[in-house]
Coordinates of C-alpha atoms and ligand atoms in Angstrom, one line a residue:
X1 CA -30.0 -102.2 73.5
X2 CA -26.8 -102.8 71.4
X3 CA -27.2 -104.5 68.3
X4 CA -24.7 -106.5 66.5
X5 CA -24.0 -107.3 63.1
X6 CA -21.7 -109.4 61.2
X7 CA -19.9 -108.1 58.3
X8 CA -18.2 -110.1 55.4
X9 CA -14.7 -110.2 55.7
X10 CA -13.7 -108.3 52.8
X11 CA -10.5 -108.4 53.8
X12 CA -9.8 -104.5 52.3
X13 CA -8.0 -103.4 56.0
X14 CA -6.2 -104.4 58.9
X15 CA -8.7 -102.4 60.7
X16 CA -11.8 -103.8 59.0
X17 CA -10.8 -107.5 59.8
X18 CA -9.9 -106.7 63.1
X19 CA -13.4 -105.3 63.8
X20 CA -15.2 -108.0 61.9
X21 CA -18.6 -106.8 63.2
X22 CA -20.3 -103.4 63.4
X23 CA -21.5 -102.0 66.5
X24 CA -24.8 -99.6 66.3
X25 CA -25.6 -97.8 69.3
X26 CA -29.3 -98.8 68.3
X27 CA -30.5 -96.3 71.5
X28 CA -31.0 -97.9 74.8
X29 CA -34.6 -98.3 75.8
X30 CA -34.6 -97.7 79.3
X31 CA -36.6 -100.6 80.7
X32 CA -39.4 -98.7 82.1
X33 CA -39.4 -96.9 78.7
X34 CA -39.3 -100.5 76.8
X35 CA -42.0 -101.8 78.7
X36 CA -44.7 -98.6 78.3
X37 CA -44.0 -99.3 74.4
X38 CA -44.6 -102.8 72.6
X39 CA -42.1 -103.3 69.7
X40 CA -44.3 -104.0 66.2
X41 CA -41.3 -106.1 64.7
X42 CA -43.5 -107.1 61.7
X43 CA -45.3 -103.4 61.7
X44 CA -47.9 -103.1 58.6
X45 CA -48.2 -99.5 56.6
X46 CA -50.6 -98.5 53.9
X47 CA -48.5 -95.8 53.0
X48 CA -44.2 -95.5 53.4
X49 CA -43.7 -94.7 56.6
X50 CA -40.6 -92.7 55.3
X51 CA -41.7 -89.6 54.5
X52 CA -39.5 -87.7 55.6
X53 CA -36.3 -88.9 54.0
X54 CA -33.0 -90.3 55.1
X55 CA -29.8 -88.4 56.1
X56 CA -26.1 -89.5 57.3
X57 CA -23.9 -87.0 59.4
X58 CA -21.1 -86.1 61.6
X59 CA -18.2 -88.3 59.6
X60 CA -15.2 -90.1 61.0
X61 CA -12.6 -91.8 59.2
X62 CA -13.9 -95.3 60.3
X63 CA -18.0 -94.9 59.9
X64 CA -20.9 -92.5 60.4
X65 CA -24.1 -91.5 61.7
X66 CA -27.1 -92.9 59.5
X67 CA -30.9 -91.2 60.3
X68 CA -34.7 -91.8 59.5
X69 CA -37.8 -91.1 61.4
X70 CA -41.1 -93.1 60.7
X71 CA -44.1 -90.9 59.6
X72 CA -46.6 -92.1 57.3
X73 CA -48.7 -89.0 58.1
X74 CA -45.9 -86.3 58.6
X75 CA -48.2 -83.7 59.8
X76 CA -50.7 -85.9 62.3
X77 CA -49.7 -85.9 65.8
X78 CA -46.8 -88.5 66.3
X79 CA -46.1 -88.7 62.2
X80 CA -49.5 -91.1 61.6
X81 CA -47.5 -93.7 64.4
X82 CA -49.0 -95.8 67.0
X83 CA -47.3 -95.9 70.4
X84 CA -45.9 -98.9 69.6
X85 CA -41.5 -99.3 69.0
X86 CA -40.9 -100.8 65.2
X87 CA -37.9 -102.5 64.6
X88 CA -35.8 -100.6 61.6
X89 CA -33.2 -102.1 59.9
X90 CA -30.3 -101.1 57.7
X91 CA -27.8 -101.7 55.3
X92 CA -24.3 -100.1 54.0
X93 CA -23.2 -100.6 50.7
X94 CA -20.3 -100.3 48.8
X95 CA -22.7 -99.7 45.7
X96 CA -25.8 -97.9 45.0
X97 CA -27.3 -101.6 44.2
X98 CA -26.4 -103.0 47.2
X99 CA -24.1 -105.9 45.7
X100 CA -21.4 -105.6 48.0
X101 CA -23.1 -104.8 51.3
X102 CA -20.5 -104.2 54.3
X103 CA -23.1 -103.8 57.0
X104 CA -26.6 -104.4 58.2
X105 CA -28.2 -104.5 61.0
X106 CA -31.7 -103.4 63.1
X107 CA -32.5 -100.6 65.8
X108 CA -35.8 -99.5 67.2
X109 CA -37.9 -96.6 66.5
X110 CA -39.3 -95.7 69.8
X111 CA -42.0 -93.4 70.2
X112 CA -40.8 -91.8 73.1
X113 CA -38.4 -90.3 70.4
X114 CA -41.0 -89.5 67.9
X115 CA -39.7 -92.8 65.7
X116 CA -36.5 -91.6 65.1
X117 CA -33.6 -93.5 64.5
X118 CA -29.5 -92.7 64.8
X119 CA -27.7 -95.7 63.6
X120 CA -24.1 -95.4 64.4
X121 CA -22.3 -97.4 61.9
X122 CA -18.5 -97.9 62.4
X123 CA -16.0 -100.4 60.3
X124 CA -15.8 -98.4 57.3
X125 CA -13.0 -97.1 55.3
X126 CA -11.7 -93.7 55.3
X127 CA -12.6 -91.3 52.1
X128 CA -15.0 -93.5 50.6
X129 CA -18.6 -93.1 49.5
X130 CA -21.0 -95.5 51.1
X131 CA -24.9 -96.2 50.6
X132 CA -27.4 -96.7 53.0
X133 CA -30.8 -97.6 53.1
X134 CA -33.7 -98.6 56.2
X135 CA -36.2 -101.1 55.8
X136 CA -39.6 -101.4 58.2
X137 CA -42.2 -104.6 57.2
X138 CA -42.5 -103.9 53.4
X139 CA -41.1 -100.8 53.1
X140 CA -37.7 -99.7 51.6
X141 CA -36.4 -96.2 52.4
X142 CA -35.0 -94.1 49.4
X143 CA -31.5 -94.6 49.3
X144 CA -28.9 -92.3 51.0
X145 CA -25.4 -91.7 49.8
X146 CA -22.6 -90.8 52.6
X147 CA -18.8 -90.5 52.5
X148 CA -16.7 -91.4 55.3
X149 CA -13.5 -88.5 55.8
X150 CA -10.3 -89.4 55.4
X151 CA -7.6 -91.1 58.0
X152 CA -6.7 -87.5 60.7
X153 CA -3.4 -88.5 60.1
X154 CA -3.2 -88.4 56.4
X155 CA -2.7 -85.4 54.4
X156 CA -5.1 -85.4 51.8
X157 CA -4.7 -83.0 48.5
X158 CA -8.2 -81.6 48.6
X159 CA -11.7 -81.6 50.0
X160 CA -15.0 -80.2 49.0
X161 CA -17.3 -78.5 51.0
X162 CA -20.9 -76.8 51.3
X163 CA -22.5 -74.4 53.6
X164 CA -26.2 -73.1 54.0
X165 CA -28.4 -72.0 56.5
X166 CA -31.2 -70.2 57.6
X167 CA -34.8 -72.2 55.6
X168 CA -37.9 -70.4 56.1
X169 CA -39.9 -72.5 54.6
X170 CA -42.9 -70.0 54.2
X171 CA -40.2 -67.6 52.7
X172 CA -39.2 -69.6 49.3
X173 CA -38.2 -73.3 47.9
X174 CA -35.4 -74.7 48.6
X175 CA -34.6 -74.9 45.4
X176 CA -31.0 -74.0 46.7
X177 CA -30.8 -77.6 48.3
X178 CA -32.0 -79.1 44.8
X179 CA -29.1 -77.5 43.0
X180 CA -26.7 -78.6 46.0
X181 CA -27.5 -82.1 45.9
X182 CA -25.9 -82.0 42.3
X183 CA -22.8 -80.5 43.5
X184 CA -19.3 -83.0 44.1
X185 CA -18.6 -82.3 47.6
X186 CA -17.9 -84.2 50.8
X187 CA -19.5 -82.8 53.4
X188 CA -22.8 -79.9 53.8
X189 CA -22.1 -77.8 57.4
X190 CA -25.5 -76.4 58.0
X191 CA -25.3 -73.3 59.9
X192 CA -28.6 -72.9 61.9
X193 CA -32.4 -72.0 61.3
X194 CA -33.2 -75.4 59.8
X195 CA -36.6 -74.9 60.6
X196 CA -38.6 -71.2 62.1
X197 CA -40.4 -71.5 64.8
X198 CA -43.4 -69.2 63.9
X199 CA -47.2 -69.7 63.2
X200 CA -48.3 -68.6 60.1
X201 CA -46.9 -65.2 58.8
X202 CA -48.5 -62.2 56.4
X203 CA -48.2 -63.5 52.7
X204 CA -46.6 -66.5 52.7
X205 CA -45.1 -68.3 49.5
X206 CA -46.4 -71.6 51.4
X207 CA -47.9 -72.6 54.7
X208 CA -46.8 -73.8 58.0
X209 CA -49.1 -75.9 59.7
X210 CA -49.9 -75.4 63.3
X211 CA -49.1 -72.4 65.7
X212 CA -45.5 -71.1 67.2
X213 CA -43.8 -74.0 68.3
X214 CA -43.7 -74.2 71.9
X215 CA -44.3 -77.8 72.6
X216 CA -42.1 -81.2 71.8
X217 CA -45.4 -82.2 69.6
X218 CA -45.4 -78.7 67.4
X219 CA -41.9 -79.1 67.0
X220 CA -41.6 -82.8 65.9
X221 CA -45.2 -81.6 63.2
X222 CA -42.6 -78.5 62.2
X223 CA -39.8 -80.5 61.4
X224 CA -42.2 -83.7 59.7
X225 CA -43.6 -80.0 57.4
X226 CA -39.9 -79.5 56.4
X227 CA -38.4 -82.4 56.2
X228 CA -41.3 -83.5 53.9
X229 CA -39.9 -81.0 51.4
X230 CA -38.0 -82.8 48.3
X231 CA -35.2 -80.5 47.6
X232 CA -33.8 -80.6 51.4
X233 CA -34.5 -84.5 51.4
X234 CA -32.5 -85.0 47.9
X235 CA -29.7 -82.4 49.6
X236 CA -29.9 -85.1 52.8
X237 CA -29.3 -88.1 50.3
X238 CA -26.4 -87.0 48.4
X239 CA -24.3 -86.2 51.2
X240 CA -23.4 -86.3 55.0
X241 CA -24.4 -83.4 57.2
X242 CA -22.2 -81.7 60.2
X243 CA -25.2 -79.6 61.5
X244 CA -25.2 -76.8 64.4
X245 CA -28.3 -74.4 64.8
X246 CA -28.7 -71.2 65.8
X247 CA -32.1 -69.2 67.3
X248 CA -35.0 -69.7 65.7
X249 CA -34.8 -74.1 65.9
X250 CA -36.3 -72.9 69.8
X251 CA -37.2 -69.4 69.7
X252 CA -36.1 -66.2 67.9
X253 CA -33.1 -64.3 69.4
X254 CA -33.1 -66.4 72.7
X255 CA -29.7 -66.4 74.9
X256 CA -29.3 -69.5 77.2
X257 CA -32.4 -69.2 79.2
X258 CA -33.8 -65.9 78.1
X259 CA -36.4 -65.9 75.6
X260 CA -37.5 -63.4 73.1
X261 CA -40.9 -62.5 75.0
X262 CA -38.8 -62.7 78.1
X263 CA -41.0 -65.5 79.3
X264 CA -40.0 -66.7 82.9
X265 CA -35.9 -68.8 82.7
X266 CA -38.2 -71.9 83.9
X267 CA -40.6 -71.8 81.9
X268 CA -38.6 -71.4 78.7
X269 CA -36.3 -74.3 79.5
X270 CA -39.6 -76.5 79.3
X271 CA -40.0 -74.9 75.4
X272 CA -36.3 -75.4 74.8
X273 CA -36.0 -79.0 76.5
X274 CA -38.8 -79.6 74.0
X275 CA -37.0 -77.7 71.4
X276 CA -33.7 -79.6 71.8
X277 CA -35.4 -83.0 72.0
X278 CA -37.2 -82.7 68.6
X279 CA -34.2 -81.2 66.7
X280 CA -31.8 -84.1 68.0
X281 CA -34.8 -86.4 66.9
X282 CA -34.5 -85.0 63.1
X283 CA -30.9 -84.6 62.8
X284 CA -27.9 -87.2 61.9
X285 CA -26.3 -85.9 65.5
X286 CA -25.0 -89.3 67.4
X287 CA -26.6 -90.9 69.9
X288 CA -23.9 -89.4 72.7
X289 CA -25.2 -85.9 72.0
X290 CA -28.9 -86.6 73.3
X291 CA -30.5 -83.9 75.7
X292 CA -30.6 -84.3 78.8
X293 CA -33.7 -82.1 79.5
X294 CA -33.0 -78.5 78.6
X295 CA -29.1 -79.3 77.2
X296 CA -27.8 -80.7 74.6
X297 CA -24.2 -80.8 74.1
X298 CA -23.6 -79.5 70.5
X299 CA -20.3 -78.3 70.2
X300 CA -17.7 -80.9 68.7
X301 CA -14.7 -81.1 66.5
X302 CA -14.4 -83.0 63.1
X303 CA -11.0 -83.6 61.5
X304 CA -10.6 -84.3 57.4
X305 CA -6.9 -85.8 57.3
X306 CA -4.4 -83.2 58.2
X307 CA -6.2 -80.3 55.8
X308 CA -9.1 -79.1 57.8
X309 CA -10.2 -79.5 61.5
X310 CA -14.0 -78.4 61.4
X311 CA -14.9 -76.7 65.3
X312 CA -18.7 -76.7 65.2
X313 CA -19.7 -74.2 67.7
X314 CA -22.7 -73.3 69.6
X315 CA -23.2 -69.3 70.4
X316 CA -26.6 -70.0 71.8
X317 CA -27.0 -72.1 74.6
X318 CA -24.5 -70.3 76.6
X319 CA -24.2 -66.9 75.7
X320 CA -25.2 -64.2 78.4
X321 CA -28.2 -62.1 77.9
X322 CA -27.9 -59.9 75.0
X323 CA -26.2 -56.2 76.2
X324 CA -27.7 -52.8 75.0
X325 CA -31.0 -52.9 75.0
X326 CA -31.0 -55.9 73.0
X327 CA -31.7 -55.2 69.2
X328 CA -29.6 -52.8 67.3
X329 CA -27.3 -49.8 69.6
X330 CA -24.0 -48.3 69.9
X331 CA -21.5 -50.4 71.7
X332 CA -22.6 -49.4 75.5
X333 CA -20.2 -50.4 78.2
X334 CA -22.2 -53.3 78.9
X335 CA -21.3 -55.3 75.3
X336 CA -17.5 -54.8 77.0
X337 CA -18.3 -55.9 80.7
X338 CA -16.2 -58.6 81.6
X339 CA -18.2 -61.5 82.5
X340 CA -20.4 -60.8 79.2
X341 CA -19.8 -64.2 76.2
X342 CA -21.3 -65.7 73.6
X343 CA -19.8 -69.0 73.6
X344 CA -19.5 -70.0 77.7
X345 CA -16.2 -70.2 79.6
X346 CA -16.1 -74.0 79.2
X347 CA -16.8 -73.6 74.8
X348 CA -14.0 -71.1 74.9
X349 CA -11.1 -72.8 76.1
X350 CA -11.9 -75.9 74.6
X351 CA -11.7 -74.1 71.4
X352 CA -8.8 -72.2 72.1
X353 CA -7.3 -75.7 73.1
X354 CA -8.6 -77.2 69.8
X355 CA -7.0 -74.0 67.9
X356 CA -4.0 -75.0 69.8
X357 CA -3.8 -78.7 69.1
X358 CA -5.0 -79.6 66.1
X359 CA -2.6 -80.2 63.2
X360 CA -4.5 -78.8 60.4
X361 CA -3.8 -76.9 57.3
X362 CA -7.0 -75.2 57.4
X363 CA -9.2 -74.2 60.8
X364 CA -12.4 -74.0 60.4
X365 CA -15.1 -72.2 62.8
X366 CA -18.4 -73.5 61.6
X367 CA -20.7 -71.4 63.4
X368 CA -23.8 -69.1 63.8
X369 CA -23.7 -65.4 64.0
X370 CA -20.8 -62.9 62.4
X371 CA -17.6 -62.9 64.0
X372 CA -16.8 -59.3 61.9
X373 CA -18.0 -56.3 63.0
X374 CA -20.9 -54.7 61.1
X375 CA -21.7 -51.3 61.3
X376 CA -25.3 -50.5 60.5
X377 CA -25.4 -47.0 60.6
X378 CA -24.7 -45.1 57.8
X379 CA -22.0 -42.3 58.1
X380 CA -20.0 -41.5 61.0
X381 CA -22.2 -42.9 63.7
X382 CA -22.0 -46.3 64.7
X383 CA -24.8 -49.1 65.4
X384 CA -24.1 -52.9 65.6
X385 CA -26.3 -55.8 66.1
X386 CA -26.6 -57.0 69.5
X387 CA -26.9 -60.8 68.6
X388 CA -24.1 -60.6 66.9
X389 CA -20.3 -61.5 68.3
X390 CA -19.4 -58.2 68.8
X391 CA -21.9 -57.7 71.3
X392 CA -20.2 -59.9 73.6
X393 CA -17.0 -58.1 73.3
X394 CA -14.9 -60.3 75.6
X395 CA -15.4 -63.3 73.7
X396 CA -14.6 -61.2 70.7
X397 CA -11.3 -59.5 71.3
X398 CA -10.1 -62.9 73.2
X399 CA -11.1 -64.9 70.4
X400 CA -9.1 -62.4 67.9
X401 CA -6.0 -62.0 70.6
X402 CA -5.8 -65.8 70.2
X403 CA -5.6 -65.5 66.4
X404 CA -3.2 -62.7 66.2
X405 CA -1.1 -64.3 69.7
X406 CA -1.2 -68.2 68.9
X407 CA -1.4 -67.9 65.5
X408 CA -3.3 -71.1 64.5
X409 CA -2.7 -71.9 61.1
X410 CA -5.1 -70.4 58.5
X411 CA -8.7 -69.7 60.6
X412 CA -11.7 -69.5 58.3
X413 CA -14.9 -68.7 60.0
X414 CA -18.2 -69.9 58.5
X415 CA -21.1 -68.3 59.6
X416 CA -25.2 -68.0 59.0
X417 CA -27.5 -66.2 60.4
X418 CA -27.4 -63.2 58.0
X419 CA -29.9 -64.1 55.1
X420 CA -27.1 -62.6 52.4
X421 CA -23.6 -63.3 51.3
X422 CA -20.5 -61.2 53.1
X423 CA -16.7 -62.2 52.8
X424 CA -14.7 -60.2 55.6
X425 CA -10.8 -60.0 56.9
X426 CA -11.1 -60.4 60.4
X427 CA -8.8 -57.6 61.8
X428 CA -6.6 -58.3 65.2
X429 CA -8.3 -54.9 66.6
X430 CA -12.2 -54.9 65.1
X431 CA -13.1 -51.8 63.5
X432 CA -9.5 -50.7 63.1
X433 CA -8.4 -51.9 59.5
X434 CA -4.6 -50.8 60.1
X435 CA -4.9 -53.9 62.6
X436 CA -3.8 -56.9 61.8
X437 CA -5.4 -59.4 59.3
X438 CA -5.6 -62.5 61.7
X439 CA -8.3 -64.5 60.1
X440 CA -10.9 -64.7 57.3
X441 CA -14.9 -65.2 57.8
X442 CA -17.4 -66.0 55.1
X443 CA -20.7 -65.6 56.1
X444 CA -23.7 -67.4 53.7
X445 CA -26.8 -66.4 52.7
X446 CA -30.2 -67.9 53.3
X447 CA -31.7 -71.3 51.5
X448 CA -34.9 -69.2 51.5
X449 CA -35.1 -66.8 54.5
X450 CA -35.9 -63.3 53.8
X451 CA -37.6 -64.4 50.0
X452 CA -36.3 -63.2 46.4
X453 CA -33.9 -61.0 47.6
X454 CA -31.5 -58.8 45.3
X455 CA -28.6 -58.3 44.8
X456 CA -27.8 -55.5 47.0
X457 CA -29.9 -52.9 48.6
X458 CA -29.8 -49.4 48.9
X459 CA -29.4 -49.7 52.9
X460 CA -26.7 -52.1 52.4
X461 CA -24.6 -50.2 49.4
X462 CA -24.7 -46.9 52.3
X463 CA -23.1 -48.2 55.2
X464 CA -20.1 -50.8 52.5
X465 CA -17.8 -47.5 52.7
X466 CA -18.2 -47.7 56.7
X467 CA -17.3 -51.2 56.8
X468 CA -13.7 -51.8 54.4
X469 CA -13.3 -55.1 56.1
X470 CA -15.7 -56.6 53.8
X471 CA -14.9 -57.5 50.8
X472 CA -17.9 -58.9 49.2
X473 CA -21.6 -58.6 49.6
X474 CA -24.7 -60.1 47.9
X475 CA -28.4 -60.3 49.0
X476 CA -29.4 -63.2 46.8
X477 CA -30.6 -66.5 48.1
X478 CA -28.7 -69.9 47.8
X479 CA -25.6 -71.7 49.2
X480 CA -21.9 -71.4 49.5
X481 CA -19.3 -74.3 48.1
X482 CA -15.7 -74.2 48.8
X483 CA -12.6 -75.6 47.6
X484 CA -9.6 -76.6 49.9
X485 CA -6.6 -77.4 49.1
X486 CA -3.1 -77.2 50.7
X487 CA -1.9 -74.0 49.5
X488 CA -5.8 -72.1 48.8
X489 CA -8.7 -71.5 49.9
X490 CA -11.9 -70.9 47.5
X491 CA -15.1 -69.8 47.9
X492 CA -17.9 -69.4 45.9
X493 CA -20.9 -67.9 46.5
X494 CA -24.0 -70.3 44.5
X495 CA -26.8 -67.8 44.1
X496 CA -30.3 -68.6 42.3
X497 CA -32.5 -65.3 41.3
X498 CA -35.9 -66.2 43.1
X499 CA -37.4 -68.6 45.4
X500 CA -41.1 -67.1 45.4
X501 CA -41.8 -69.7 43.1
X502 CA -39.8 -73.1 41.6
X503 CA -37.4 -73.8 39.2
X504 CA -34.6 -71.1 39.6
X505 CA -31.4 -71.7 37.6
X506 CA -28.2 -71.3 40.0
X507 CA -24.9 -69.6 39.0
X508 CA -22.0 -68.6 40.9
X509 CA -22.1 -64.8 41.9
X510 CA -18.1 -64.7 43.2
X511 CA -15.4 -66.0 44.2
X512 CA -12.5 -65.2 46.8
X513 CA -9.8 -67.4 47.7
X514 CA -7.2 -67.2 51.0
X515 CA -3.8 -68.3 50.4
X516 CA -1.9 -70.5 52.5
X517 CA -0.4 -68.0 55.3
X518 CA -1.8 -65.2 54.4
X519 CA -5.1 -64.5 56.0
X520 CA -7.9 -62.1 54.2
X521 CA -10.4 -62.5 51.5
X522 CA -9.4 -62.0 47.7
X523 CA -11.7 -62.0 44.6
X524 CA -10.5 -64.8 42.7
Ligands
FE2_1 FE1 -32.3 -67.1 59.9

């Protein structure tokens, strides 16, 4: 169904009085689908069937994604719904009072996607904050605030950014995503791990409800637990999300249809169809990327102006079995057999076309697992993670060839995954630091994963001399901002001292910058 609204003619752009309506790809119902559930368009709630927050994501210069999900009772089976469709509807405003609202409109909440709701709002103007709020019967969501990016064409000054990954939620607060929502930034790249997938674990700061996730209705109950959490829902309100995952929104470690357990391929595509289907129903993805059974297409681009072209990767769903025994080895022959990758031929040209194309000041990878090499093993010999990019060596060297070959203009690689705080050059020959400096990763730490933490630990402080590529480290939990402008590049790493317990203070632990043209990580 394709629902249209009218818009006042504010008459603010050619392009805005041109489209004098807003389109909102409001989900098609298949009919079949439509028919099995009767739409409640006058539903009544004794308690606010929004729970669980609102978010925005994934802006364009002209609109963006806006997201709920109904659930009165987050934990019950289904959120507390009925099988019946409600009718949702929405507003964007100018203004956090609503006075000069721009668009409106109404989508529904099918239960065949656990009540969720994608509302694709397009008309808007480029670079501007936006509000948005959902209404169902008497109910009134919180309000959300959004920001649309700026025209691709136009080169822009500066942007603001955030990354954060990796939110166990029995590991800490999120008290990391309370301080973020009070940063001034446009966008928040979340880097994978939004939720874990496991029962109950020893000692935990707070409980999970229900068992390992295996099954569309555990996952939609684990994603209603964390969504339900106040600091990641005020994080969700302040500003748009451009979200990728990593292993653990299916299963821990997985590789395309391999699980951790090696379960049989068939039977873990059921678990990761499920998998897929209840994280697209809990983030602000649009509607085109929906599964289709056991896929979901993830990877995308997102330009700001002519300053940053964000590729959002996925080094999951496509990588090849993980090489060497799978946990932590010496680089056999098979992490170099060709035929090994991370990404999937098809993910790899398109980025290397993207690389290639796009006219941006700044590229950014936004993806999961290091890029850098990281030897684990103290002293001369050498262990690496195998679920890590340099396990898949052809992807690797290919991806640094291109960098040191094509030379795309300043690559920054943002990366999760690793639960603590690393800034590394990216050399043209990994693990030879008279190589080339082709390109710049920062890697973030955890919102919670992995608990306290410290700042760095013995294990980590003997194997820094093995690794002089890096040229920052810190084990403390919390988030990343960054600062972009034309001719720099900053980073700093936003660290709080505990998340066993509420209330942490934040405080910035470093900061490194990249200059225009010169690739490599420098303390500020
Ligand atoms: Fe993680």
């Amino acid at each position: 169904m394709i629902v249209l609204t009218r818009r006042r003619l504010l008459g603010y752009s050619a392009r805005a009085l041109a489209v004098a309506a807003i389109w909102a790809d409001a989900f098609p119902l298949d009919p079949a689908q439509a028919d099995a559930a009767p739409l409640q368009v006058r539903p009544t709630f004794d308690r606010t069937p929004f729970s669980l927050g609102v978010a925005s994501g994934d802006p364009a210069d002209d609109g963006v994604v806006l997201w709920t999900r109904l659930a009165p009772d987050p934990l019950a089976p289904d959120g507390g719904m009925s099988g019946d469709g409600v009718r949702v509807t929405w507003e964007v405003a100018e203004d956090e009072r609503f006075t000069r609202v721009v668009g409106r409109g109404s989508v529904d909440a099918a239960p065949t996607r656990g009540h969720a709701v994608h509302v694709e709002v397009d008309g808007l103007r480029p670079a501007r904050h936006y509000w948005y709020r959902f209404r169902v019967g008497s109910w009134e969501s919180p309000v959300g605030r959004t920001r649309t990016a700026p025209a691709p064409e136009t080169d822009i000054e500066r942007m603001r950014l955030a990354f954060a990954s990796c939110q166990h939620y029995e590991h800490g607060y999120f008290t990391a995503h309370r301080h973020l929502a009070q940063e001034d930034v446009d966008v928040v790249l979340f880097l994978g791990d939004y939720i874990y997938e496991y029962g109950t674990q020893d000692n935990p700061v707070r409980m999970v409800a229900g068992p390992e996730t295996t099954t569309l209705e555990h996952y939609r109950q684990r994603y209603a637990q964390y969504k339900s959490d106040p600091d990641l829902q005020a994080a969700h309100a302040a500003f748009p999300f451009i979200v990728t995952w990593d292993d653990h929104e299916v299963d821990n470690d997985y590789a395309d249809d391999r699980s951790q357990d090696d379960d049989p391929p068939e039977a873990f595509l059921r678990r990761r169809a499920a998998a897929y289907q209840a994280y697209f129903e809990h983030m602000p993805l649009r509607p085109s990327r929906r599964p289709r059974g056991s896929e979901l297409p993830l990877y995308r681009a997102l330009p700001y102006g002519r300053l940053v072209d964000f590729a959002v990767l996925d080094t999951r769903q496509y990588r090849t079995p993980k090489p060497c025994g799978g946990r932590q080895s010496v680089l056999c022959d098979e992490a170099r057999a060709a035929g090994g990758t991370i990404l999937g031929e098809r993910q790899r040209r398109w980025l290397f076309d993207r690389l290639d194309s796009a006219p941006a000041r700044w590229h950014v990878l936004a993806q999961q697992v290091m890029v850098a090499p990281l030897d684990v093993a103290a002293g001369p010999a050498e262990e690496f993670s195998m679920d890590k990019w340099t396990a898949y060596q052809p992807d690797l060297l290919a991806l640094l060839d291109f960098l040191g070959a094509r030379k795309p203009t300043n690559p920054i690689v943002l990366t999760g995954d690793i639960h603590s705080s690393w800034a590394c050059d990216l050399h043209q020959r990994p693990g030879h630091p008279a190589s080339a400096v082709v390109g710049t990763e920062f890697a973030g730490t955890s919102i919670s994963s992995g608990r306290d933490g410290l700042e760095i630990s013995a294990r980590i402080q003997s194997i820094l001399p093995d690794n002089p590529h890096v040229k920052f480290h810190n084990g403390q939990r919390g988030y990343v901002r960054c600062g972009i402008t034309r001719e720099r590049w900053t980073t700093d790493y936003r660290v709080v001292p505990f998340v066993s317990r509420p209330g942490a203070s934040v405080e910035t632990r470093a900061s490194l910058v990249v200059e225009n043209g010169r690739p490599g990580a420098h303390r500020a």
